[in-house]
mmCIF file of C-alpha atoms in Angstrom:
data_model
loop_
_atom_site.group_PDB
_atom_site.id
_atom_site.type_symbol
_atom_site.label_atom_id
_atom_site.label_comp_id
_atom_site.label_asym_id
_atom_site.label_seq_id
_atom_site.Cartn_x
_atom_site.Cartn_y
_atom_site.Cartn_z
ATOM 1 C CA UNK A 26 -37.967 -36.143 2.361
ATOM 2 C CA UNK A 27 -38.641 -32.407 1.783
ATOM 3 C CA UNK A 28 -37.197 -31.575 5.061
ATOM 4 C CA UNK A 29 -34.078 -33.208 4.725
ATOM 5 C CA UNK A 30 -33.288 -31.780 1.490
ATOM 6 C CA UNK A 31 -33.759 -28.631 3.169
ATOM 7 C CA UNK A 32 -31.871 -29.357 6.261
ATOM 8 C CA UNK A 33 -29.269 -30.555 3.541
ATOM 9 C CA UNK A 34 -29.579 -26.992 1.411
ATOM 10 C CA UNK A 35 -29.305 -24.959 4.935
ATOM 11 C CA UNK A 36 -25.998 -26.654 5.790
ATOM 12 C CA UNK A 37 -24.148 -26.317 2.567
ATOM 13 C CA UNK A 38 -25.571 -22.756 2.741
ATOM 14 C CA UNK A 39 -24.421 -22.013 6.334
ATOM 15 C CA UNK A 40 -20.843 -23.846 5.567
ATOM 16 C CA UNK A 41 -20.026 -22.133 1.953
ATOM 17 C CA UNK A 42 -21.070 -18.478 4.065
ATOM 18 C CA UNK A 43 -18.496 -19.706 7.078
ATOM 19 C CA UNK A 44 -15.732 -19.714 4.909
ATOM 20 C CA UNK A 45 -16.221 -16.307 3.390
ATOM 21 C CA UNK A 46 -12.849 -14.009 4.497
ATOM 22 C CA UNK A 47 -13.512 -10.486 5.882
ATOM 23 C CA UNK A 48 -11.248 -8.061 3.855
ATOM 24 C CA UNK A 49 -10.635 -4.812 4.444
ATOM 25 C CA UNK A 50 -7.910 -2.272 1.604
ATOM 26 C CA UNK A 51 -5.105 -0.054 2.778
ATOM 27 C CA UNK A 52 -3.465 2.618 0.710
ATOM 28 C CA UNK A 53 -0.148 3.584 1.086
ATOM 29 C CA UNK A 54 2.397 5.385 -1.303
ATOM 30 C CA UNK A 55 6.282 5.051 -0.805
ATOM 31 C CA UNK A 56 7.854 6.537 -4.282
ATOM 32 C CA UNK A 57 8.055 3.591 -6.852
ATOM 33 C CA UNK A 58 4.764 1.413 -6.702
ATOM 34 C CA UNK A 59 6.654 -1.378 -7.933
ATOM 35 C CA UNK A 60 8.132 -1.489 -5.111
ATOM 36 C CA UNK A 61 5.688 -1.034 -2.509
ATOM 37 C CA UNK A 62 3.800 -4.132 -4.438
ATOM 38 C CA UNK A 63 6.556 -6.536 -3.853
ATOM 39 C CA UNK A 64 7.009 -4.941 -0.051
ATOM 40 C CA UNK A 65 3.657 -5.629 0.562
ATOM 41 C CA UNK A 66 2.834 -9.050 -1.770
ATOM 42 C CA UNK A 67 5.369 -10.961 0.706
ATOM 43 C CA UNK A 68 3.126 -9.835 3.726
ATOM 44 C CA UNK A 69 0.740 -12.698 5.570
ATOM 45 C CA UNK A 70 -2.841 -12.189 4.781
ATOM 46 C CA UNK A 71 -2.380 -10.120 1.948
ATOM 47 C CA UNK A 72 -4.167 -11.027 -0.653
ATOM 48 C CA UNK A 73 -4.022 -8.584 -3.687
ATOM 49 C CA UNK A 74 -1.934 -5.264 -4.036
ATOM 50 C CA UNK A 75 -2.301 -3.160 -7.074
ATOM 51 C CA UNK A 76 -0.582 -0.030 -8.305
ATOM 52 C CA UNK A 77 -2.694 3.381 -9.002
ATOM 53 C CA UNK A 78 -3.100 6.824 -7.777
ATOM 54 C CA UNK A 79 -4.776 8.615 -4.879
ATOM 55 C CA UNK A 80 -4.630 11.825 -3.166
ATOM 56 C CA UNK A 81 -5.369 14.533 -5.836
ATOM 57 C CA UNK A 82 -8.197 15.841 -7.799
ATOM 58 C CA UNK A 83 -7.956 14.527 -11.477
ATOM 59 C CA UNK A 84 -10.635 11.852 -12.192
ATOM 60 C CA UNK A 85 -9.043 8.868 -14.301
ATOM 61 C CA UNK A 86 -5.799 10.247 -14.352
ATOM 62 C CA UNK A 87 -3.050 8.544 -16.490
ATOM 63 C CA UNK A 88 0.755 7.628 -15.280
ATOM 64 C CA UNK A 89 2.220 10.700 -17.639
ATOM 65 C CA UNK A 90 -0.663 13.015 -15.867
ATOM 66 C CA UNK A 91 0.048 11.712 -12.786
ATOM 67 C CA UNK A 92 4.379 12.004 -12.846
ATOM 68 C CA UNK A 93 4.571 15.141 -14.884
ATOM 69 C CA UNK A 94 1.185 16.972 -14.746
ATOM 70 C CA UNK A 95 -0.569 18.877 -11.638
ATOM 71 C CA UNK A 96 -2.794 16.194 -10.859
ATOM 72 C CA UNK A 97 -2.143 16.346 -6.840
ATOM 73 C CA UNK A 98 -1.861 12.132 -7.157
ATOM 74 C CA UNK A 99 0.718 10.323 -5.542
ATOM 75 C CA UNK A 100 1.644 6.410 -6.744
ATOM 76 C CA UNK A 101 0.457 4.298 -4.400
ATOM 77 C CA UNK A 102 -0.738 0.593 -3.987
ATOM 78 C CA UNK A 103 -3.824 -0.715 -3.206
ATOM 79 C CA UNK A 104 -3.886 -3.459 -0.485
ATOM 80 C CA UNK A 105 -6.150 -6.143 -0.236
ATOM 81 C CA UNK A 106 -6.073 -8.161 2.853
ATOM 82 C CA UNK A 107 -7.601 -10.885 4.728
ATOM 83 C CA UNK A 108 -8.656 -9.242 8.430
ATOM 84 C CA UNK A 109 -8.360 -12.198 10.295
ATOM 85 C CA UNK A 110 -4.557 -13.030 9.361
ATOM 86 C CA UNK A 111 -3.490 -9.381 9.640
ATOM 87 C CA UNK A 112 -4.588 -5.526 10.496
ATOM 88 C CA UNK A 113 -3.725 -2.185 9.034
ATOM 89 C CA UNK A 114 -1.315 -1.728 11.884
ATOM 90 C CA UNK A 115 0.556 -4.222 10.743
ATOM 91 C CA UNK A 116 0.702 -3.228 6.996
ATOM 92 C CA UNK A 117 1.554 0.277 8.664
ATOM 93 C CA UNK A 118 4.601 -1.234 9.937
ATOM 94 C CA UNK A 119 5.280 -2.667 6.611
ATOM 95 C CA UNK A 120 4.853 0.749 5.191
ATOM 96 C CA UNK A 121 7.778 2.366 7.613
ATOM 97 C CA UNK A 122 10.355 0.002 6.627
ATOM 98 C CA UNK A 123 9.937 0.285 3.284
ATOM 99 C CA UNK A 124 10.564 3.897 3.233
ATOM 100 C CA UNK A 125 12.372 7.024 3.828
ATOM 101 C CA UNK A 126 9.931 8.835 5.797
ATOM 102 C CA UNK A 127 12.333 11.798 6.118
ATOM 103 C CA UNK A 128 12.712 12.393 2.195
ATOM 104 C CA UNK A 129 10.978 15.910 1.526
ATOM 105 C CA UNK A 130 11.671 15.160 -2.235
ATOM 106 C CA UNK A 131 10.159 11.827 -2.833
ATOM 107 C CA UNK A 132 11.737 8.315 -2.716
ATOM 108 C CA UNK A 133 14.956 7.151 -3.343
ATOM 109 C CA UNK A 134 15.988 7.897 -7.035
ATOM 110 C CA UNK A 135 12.401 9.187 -7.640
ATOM 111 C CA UNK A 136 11.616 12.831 -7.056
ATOM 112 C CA UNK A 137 8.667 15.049 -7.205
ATOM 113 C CA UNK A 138 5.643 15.380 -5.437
ATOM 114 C CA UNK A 139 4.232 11.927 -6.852
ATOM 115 C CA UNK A 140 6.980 10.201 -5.488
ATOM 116 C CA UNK A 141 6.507 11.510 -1.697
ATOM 117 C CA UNK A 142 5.880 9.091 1.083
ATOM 118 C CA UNK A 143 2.007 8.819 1.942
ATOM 119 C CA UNK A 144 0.023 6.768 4.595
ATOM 120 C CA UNK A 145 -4.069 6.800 3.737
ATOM 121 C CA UNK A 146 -6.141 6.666 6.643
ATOM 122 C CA UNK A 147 -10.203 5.064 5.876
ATOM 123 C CA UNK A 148 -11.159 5.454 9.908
ATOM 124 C CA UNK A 149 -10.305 7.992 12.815
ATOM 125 C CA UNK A 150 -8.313 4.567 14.885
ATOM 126 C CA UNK A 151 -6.479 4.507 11.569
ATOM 127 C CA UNK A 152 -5.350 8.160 11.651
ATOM 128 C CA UNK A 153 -3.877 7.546 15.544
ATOM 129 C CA UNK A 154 -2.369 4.539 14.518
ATOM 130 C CA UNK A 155 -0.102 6.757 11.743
ATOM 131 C CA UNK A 156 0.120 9.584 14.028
ATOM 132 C CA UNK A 157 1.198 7.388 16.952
ATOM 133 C CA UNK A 158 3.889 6.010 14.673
ATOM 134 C CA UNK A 159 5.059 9.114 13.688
ATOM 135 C CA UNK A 160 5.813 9.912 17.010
ATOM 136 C CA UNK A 161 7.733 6.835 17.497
ATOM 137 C CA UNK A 162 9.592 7.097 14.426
ATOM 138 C CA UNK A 163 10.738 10.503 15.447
ATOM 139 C CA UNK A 164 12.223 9.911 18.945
ATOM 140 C CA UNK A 165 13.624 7.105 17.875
ATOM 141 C CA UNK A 166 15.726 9.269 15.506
ATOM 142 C CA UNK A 167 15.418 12.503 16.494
ATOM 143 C CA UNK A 168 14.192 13.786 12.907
ATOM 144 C CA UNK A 169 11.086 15.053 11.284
ATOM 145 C CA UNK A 170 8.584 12.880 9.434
ATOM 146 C CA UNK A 171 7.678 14.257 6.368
ATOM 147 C CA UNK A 172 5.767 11.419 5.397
ATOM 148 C CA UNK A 173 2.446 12.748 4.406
ATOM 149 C CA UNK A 174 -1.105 11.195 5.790
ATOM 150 C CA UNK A 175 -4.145 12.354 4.186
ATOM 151 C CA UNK A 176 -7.801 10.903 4.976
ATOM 152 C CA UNK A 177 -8.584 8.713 1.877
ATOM 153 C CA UNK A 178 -11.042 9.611 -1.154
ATOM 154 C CA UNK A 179 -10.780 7.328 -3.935
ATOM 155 C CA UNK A 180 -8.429 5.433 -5.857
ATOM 156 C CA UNK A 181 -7.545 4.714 -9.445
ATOM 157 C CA UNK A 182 -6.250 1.927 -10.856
ATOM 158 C CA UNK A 183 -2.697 2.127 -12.722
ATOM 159 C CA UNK A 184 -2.023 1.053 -16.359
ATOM 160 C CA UNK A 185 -1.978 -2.672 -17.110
ATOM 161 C CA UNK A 186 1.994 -2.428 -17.402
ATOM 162 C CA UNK A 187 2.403 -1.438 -14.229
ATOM 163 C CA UNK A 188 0.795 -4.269 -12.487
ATOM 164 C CA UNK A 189 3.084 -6.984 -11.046
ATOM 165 C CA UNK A 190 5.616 -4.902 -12.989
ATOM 166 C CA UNK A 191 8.141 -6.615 -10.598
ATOM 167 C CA UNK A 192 7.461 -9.977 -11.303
ATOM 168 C CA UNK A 193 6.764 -9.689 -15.055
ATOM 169 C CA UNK A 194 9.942 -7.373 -16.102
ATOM 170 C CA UNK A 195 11.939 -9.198 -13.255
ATOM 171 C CA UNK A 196 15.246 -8.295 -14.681
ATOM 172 C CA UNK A 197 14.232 -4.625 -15.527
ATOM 173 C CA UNK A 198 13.039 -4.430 -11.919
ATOM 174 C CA UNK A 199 16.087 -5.417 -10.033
ATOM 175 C CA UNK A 200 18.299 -3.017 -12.660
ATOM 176 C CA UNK A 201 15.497 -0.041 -11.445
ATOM 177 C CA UNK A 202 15.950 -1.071 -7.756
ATOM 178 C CA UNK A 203 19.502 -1.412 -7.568
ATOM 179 C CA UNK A 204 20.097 1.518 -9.372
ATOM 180 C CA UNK A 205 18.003 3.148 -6.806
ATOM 181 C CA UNK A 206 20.196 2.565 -4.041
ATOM 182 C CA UNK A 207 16.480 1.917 -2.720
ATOM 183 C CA UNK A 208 17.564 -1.615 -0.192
ATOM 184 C CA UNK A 209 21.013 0.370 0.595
ATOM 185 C CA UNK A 210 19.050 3.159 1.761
ATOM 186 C CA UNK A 211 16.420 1.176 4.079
ATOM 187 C CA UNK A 212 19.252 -0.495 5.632
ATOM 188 C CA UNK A 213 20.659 2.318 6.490
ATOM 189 C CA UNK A 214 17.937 3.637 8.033
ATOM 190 C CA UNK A 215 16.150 1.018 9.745
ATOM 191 C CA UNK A 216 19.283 -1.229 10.382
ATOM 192 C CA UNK A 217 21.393 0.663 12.446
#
């Protein structure tokens, strides 16, 4: 009887560890994290995205700090994602479109060095994979990326507000995003 209960315990044990997803996090900033959470939220095997701040030097650092200080942050989102469903090349891809990767002055309606365009890299195969798409990007158009990418350090969760922002202050949102000219602008650029 003892060994059947452990033969029993042993396959519950090796079936509940079977189901366990492999996750992995990307970082990527694109002006308004709002928006980069809804971009990214849609994606298959993403599981989480939260807004914060990478990239600079202040520990903790608040959304005031962070827009109108020297903190060398940049908004950005936080991706959580399931491995075997998708890959960071394909959240890189993600990234592009969602983007002006040729704004020197930030995104969209939002300027300042908070607001610029930013792909994180976590592993050397993730740096080529952003360099590589650089290239792409410009010979397809014939223009300088000024997207930054930076090797990632640490990240910092944004204000409770600010999460899922889009889907709790829906109307507020699409007001913001219109006003933006943010969806006229990525068609512009990635539809023609």
């Amino acid at each position: 009887m003892y060994k059947k209960v452990l033969f029993f315990l042993f396959l519950i044990f090796i079936s509940s560890n079977s189901s366990a997803k492999e996750t992995d996090k990307a970082y990527f900033g694109g002006g308004c994290f709002w928006c980069m959470e809804e971009s990214f939220e849609k994606a298959e095997g993403v599981i989480e995205v939260i807004s914060g701040y990478s990239g600079g030097t202040t520990e903790n650092p608040t959304y005031k700090e962070v827009t109108y200080g020297d903190t060398g942050h940049f908004e950005v989102v936080e991706i959580v994602y399931d491995k075997s469903l998708t890959n960071y090349k394909k959240l890189l891809e993600i990234f592009w479109i969602n983007i002006d990767p040729f704004d020197a002055k930030g995104q969209f309606c939002d300027k300042g060095y908070s607001y610029r365009s930013v792909a994180f890299y976590k592993t050397n195969d993730e740096k080529i994979e952003i360099e590589e798409s650089i290239k792409e990007i410009e010979k397809k158009f014939n223009k300088e990326v000024v997207t930054y990418h930076r090797e990632f350090d640490k990240f910092y969760k944004a204000e409770k507000y600010h999460q899922n922002y889009y889907q709790e202050n829906f109307v507020n949102y699409l007001l913001y995003k219109k006003g933006c000219g943010r969806e006229k602008k990525l068609d512009n650029i990635w539809k023609n």
